[in-house]
């Protein structure tokens, strides 16, 4: 009888174990978070902050892995091919999932089919900055200088068709001006070039250049948001500067490989949402020049990606940028 009872108990436990999802206690080990941008960039700073907050909630480490190159394609491709177990995540921006499909005739990943959208984190607003040596204090003065010296004023970015390059192309097309593009390997390096007066102008993420703006080493001309920013209340918007309808900022989110279990996607989404609801976390992100998103579902994030693909495709075609092959 005792042996029979023990066998029945063991069988019941095995059935229970089989019925319990392997991810019920996710995460049970450190989570790798791939950031396809250079360390020190605004996107990297916000990603590391969120990774630290998630590590606190999970009681497990998070490893931020900067996989830089090819306009975020290298990092995205790695995650698309990673095991779909929730232990490798990607923090893409608008370039990764919305602009690249229009910029490249062939991509080694499909922005929608190869990833499971998890949550939108928020937006890095962009600001048009100039070196003090250029002696311009507004977008109007920059346009006038560029028209007087066509092709002589230069601007930096983190690469061709990058998040810093696209808004400048839109501005040049809208204003009828021509400036020289000087691409760098990362946004931080591109900003440093303007601070060092090697390049004269840049559209940069606010979080990446805020210390230079506060110290006067860079001159803010306008922000790309629809409204003025709390961290730069005296800086006008591009719309106020004579370019109505101009809006540009780089959003960030979390995605996982496409086949990641829905329960894991929902758990990460809920945890990201809890972090974004914390007043202290929101204040810290705002102080970095980052606009945190309102918590929303994975389905809402997927819809956002769809809409942004259409919007960026329109931008890129209007700017006359041909897809790379």
Coordinates of C-alpha atoms in Angstrom, one line a residue:
X1 CA 0.0 0.0 0.0
X2 CA 2.8 2.4 1.0
X3 CA 4.7 1.7 -2.3
X4 CA 1.5 2.2 -4.3
X5 CA 0.8 5.5 -2.5
X6 CA 4.3 6.7 -3.2
X7 CA 4.0 5.7 -6.9
X8 CA 0.8 7.6 -7.1
X9 CA 2.2 10.6 -5.4
X10 CA 5.3 10.6 -7.7
X11 CA 3.0 10.3 -10.8
X12 CA 0.9 13.2 -9.6
X13 CA 3.9 15.4 -9.1
X14 CA 5.2 14.5 -12.6
X15 CA 1.9 15.4 -14.1
X16 CA 1.9 18.6 -12.2
X17 CA 5.4 19.4 -13.3
X18 CA 4.4 18.7 -16.9
X19 CA 1.4 21.0 -16.6
X20 CA 3.5 23.9 -15.2
X21 CA 5.0 26.1 -17.9
X22 CA 8.8 26.3 -17.8
X23 CA 8.5 30.1 -17.7
X24 CA 6.3 30.3 -14.7
X25 CA 9.1 31.7 -12.6
X26 CA 10.7 33.8 -15.4
X27 CA 13.3 35.0 -15.2
X28 CA 15.4 32.4 -13.4
X29 CA 18.8 33.7 -14.8
X30 CA 20.3 37.0 -16.1
X31 CA 18.6 38.5 -19.1
X32 CA 20.7 39.8 -22.0
X33 CA 19.4 43.1 -23.3
X34 CA 20.9 44.0 -26.7
X35 CA 21.2 47.7 -27.4
X36 CA 22.1 48.4 -31.0
X37 CA 23.5 51.8 -30.3
X38 CA 26.8 53.1 -29.0
X39 CA 27.4 53.5 -25.3
X40 CA 26.8 57.0 -24.1
X41 CA 24.0 57.7 -26.6
X42 CA 20.7 58.9 -25.4
X43 CA 19.1 55.6 -26.3
X44 CA 21.8 53.7 -24.4
X45 CA 21.3 55.8 -21.3
X46 CA 17.5 55.2 -21.2
X47 CA 18.0 51.5 -22.0
X48 CA 20.5 51.0 -19.1
X49 CA 18.2 52.8 -16.7
X50 CA 15.3 50.5 -17.6
X51 CA 17.5 47.4 -17.5
X52 CA 18.6 48.4 -13.9
X53 CA 15.0 48.9 -12.8
X54 CA 13.9 45.5 -14.3
X55 CA 16.8 43.8 -12.6
X56 CA 15.5 45.1 -9.3
X57 CA 12.0 43.8 -9.9
X58 CA 13.2 40.5 -11.2
X59 CA 15.9 39.8 -8.6
X60 CA 18.0 38.7 -11.5
X61 CA 20.8 40.5 -13.3
X62 CA 20.4 42.2 -16.7
X63 CA 23.3 42.4 -19.0
X64 CA 23.3 45.4 -21.4
X65 CA 25.1 44.4 -24.6
X66 CA 25.9 47.2 -27.1
X67 CA 26.0 45.6 -30.5
X68 CA 26.6 48.6 -32.7
X69 CA 26.8 48.9 -36.5
X70 CA 24.9 49.0 -39.8
X71 CA 22.3 51.4 -38.6
X72 CA 21.2 49.0 -35.7
X73 CA 20.9 46.1 -38.1
X74 CA 23.7 44.0 -36.5
X75 CA 22.1 44.0 -33.1
X76 CA 18.6 43.4 -34.5
X77 CA 19.8 40.5 -36.5
X78 CA 21.4 38.8 -33.5
X79 CA 18.2 39.0 -31.5
X80 CA 16.0 37.8 -34.4
X81 CA 18.1 34.6 -34.5
X82 CA 18.4 34.2 -30.7
X83 CA 16.5 31.5 -28.8
X84 CA 12.9 32.6 -28.2
X85 CA 13.0 32.0 -24.4
X86 CA 12.8 35.5 -23.1
X87 CA 16.5 35.7 -22.1
X88 CA 17.6 37.8 -25.1
X89 CA 15.7 41.0 -25.7
X90 CA 16.3 43.9 -28.0
X91 CA 15.8 47.7 -27.4
X92 CA 15.1 48.9 -31.0
X93 CA 14.4 52.5 -31.9
X94 CA 12.4 54.0 -34.7
X95 CA 15.3 53.4 -37.2
X96 CA 15.5 49.7 -36.4
X97 CA 11.8 48.9 -36.9
X98 CA 10.3 51.8 -38.8
X99 CA 12.9 53.5 -41.0
X100 CA 15.2 50.6 -42.0
X101 CA 12.5 48.9 -44.1
X102 CA 12.3 52.0 -46.3
X103 CA 16.1 52.6 -46.3
X104 CA 17.2 49.1 -47.3
X105 CA 15.9 47.0 -50.2
X106 CA 17.0 43.9 -48.3
X107 CA 17.2 43.4 -44.5
X108 CA 18.4 40.3 -42.7
X109 CA 15.3 40.6 -40.4
X110 CA 11.6 41.3 -40.8
X111 CA 10.6 44.1 -38.4
X112 CA 7.2 42.5 -37.7
X113 CA 7.6 38.8 -38.5
X114 CA 10.9 38.2 -36.7
X115 CA 10.0 40.0 -33.4
X116 CA 7.4 40.0 -30.7
X117 CA 6.7 43.6 -29.6
X118 CA 6.6 43.8 -25.9
X119 CA 6.4 47.5 -24.7
X120 CA 7.1 51.0 -25.8
X121 CA 9.4 52.7 -23.4
X122 CA 9.2 56.3 -24.6
X123 CA 10.8 58.8 -26.8
X124 CA 14.2 60.6 -27.0
X125 CA 13.2 64.1 -28.2
X126 CA 15.7 65.6 -30.7
X127 CA 17.2 69.1 -30.6
X128 CA 19.0 71.0 -33.3
X129 CA 22.3 72.2 -31.9
X130 CA 25.1 74.3 -33.3
X131 CA 28.7 75.0 -32.3
X132 CA 29.0 78.5 -30.7
X133 CA 31.7 79.3 -33.4
X134 CA 29.0 79.2 -36.1
X135 CA 27.4 82.2 -34.4
X136 CA 23.8 81.3 -35.1
X137 CA 21.1 81.5 -32.4
X138 CA 18.0 80.3 -34.3
X139 CA 16.9 78.0 -37.1
X140 CA 16.2 81.1 -39.2
X141 CA 19.8 82.3 -38.8
X142 CA 21.1 78.8 -39.6
X143 CA 19.0 78.7 -42.8
X144 CA 20.3 82.1 -43.8
X145 CA 23.9 81.1 -43.2
X146 CA 23.4 77.9 -45.2
X147 CA 21.9 79.8 -48.1
X148 CA 24.8 82.2 -48.1
X149 CA 27.4 79.4 -48.0
X150 CA 25.8 76.4 -49.8
X151 CA 27.6 73.1 -49.0
X152 CA 30.1 74.7 -46.6
X153 CA 28.3 74.2 -43.3
X154 CA 28.6 70.6 -42.1
X155 CA 26.5 68.4 -39.8
X156 CA 27.3 65.2 -38.0
X157 CA 25.3 62.0 -37.4
X158 CA 25.8 58.4 -36.3
X159 CA 25.7 57.3 -39.9
X160 CA 24.0 57.5 -43.3
X161 CA 20.2 57.4 -42.8
X162 CA 20.5 57.3 -39.0
X163 CA 18.2 58.9 -36.5
X164 CA 20.4 62.1 -36.6
X165 CA 20.7 62.1 -40.4
X166 CA 17.0 61.9 -41.4
X167 CA 15.7 65.0 -39.6
X168 CA 18.5 67.1 -41.2
X169 CA 17.6 65.8 -44.6
X170 CA 14.0 66.8 -44.0
X171 CA 15.1 70.2 -42.8
X172 CA 17.4 70.8 -45.8
X173 CA 14.6 69.8 -48.2
X174 CA 12.0 71.9 -46.4
X175 CA 14.3 75.0 -46.3
X176 CA 15.9 74.6 -49.7
X177 CA 19.4 74.5 -48.3
X178 CA 22.4 72.3 -48.7
X179 CA 24.9 71.3 -46.0
X180 CA 27.7 68.7 -45.9
X181 CA 27.0 65.4 -44.1
X182 CA 29.8 64.0 -41.9
X183 CA 28.8 60.6 -40.5
X184 CA 30.4 59.1 -37.3
X185 CA 30.3 55.6 -35.7
X186 CA 28.0 56.7 -32.9
X187 CA 25.7 59.5 -31.7
X188 CA 28.0 60.3 -28.8
X189 CA 31.0 60.6 -31.1
X190 CA 29.0 62.8 -33.5
X191 CA 28.0 65.1 -30.6
X192 CA 31.5 65.3 -29.4
X193 CA 32.6 66.5 -32.9
X194 CA 30.2 69.5 -32.6
X195 CA 31.4 70.3 -29.1
X196 CA 35.0 70.1 -30.4
X197 CA 34.1 72.4 -33.3
X198 CA 35.1 69.8 -35.9
X199 CA 31.5 69.8 -37.1
X200 CA 29.1 72.8 -36.9
X201 CA 25.6 71.4 -36.6
X202 CA 23.7 68.3 -35.5
X203 CA 20.2 67.0 -34.7
X204 CA 20.8 65.1 -31.5
X205 CA 18.9 63.3 -28.8
X206 CA 18.4 65.7 -25.9
X207 CA 19.7 63.3 -23.3
X208 CA 23.0 62.9 -25.2
X209 CA 23.7 66.6 -25.4
X210 CA 21.9 68.1 -22.3
X211 CA 25.1 68.6 -20.3
X212 CA 26.7 70.5 -23.2
X213 CA 23.6 72.7 -23.6
X214 CA 23.6 73.4 -19.9
X215 CA 27.3 74.4 -19.9
X216 CA 27.0 76.6 -23.0
X217 CA 29.3 74.4 -25.1
X218 CA 26.5 73.8 -27.6
X219 CA 23.8 76.3 -28.7
X220 CA 20.2 74.9 -28.9
X221 CA 18.3 76.2 -31.9
X222 CA 15.0 74.2 -31.8
X223 CA 13.4 71.0 -30.5
X224 CA 11.8 68.5 -32.8
X225 CA 8.8 67.9 -30.4
X226 CA 5.3 69.3 -31.0
X227 CA 5.6 71.2 -27.7
X228 CA 8.5 72.8 -25.8
X229 CA 10.4 70.6 -23.4
X230 CA 10.4 71.0 -19.6
X231 CA 14.2 70.6 -19.6
X232 CA 14.7 73.2 -22.3
X233 CA 11.7 75.6 -21.7
X234 CA 13.3 78.5 -23.6
X235 CA 14.1 76.6 -26.7
X236 CA 11.4 76.9 -29.4
X237 CA 10.0 74.0 -31.4
X238 CA 10.7 73.6 -35.1
X239 CA 7.1 74.6 -35.8
X240 CA 7.6 77.8 -33.9
X241 CA 10.8 78.3 -35.9
X242 CA 9.0 78.4 -39.2
X243 CA 8.5 74.7 -40.0
X244 CA 4.9 73.7 -39.2
X245 CA 4.3 70.0 -39.0
X246 CA 7.9 69.2 -38.3
X247 CA 8.1 66.5 -35.6
X248 CA 11.0 64.2 -35.0
X249 CA 12.0 62.1 -32.0
X250 CA 13.5 58.6 -31.6
X251 CA 11.3 56.2 -29.7
X252 CA 12.5 53.1 -27.9
X253 CA 10.9 49.8 -26.9
X254 CA 11.4 46.2 -25.9
X255 CA 11.0 43.3 -28.4
X256 CA 11.9 39.7 -28.2
X257 CA 12.4 36.9 -30.9
X258 CA 9.1 36.2 -32.6
X259 CA 8.3 32.8 -31.0
X260 CA 8.8 34.0 -27.4
X261 CA 6.0 32.5 -25.2
X262 CA 3.1 35.0 -24.9
X263 CA 3.2 34.6 -21.1
X264 CA 6.8 35.9 -21.0
X265 CA 5.9 38.8 -23.3
X266 CA 3.0 39.7 -21.1
X267 CA 5.1 39.5 -17.9
X268 CA 7.8 41.7 -19.3
X269 CA 5.2 44.2 -20.6
X270 CA 3.6 44.3 -17.1
X271 CA 7.0 44.9 -15.4
X272 CA 8.0 47.6 -17.9
X273 CA 4.6 49.2 -17.2
X274 CA 5.1 49.1 -13.5
X275 CA 8.5 50.8 -13.8
X276 CA 7.0 53.5 -16.1
X277 CA 4.3 54.2 -13.4
X278 CA 6.9 54.9 -10.7
X279 CA 7.0 58.7 -10.1
X280 CA 10.7 58.4 -9.3
X281 CA 11.5 56.5 -12.5
X282 CA 9.5 59.0 -14.7
X283 CA 11.3 62.0 -13.0
X284 CA 14.7 60.4 -13.6
X285 CA 13.9 59.7 -17.3
X286 CA 12.6 63.3 -17.8
X287 CA 15.7 64.7 -16.1
X288 CA 17.7 62.7 -18.7
X289 CA 15.7 64.4 -21.5
X290 CA 13.7 61.3 -22.2
X291 CA 9.9 61.3 -22.5
X292 CA 8.5 58.1 -20.8
X293 CA 5.5 56.5 -22.5
X294 CA 2.2 55.7 -20.8
X295 CA 2.1 51.9 -20.2
X296 CA 0.3 50.1 -23.0
X297 CA -0.1 46.5 -24.3
X298 CA 2.1 44.6 -26.7
X299 CA -0.7 44.9 -29.3
X300 CA -0.6 48.7 -29.0
X301 CA 3.1 48.7 -29.5
X302 CA 2.7 46.6 -32.7
X303 CA 0.1 49.0 -34.0
X304 CA 2.6 51.9 -33.2
X305 CA 5.3 50.1 -35.2
X306 CA 2.9 49.7 -38.2
X307 CA 2.0 53.4 -38.1
X308 CA 5.6 54.5 -37.8
X309 CA 6.7 52.4 -40.7
X310 CA 4.2 54.2 -42.9
X311 CA 5.2 57.6 -41.5
X312 CA 9.0 57.1 -41.9
X313 CA 8.5 55.7 -45.4
X314 CA 6.8 58.9 -46.3
X315 CA 9.6 61.0 -44.8
X316 CA 12.3 59.0 -46.6
X317 CA 10.6 59.2 -50.0
X318 CA 10.1 63.0 -49.5
X319 CA 13.7 63.4 -48.7
X320 CA 14.7 61.6 -51.8
X321 CA 16.8 59.0 -50.0
X322 CA 17.2 55.9 -52.1
X323 CA 17.1 52.4 -50.5
X324 CA 20.5 50.8 -50.2
X325 CA 20.9 47.4 -51.8

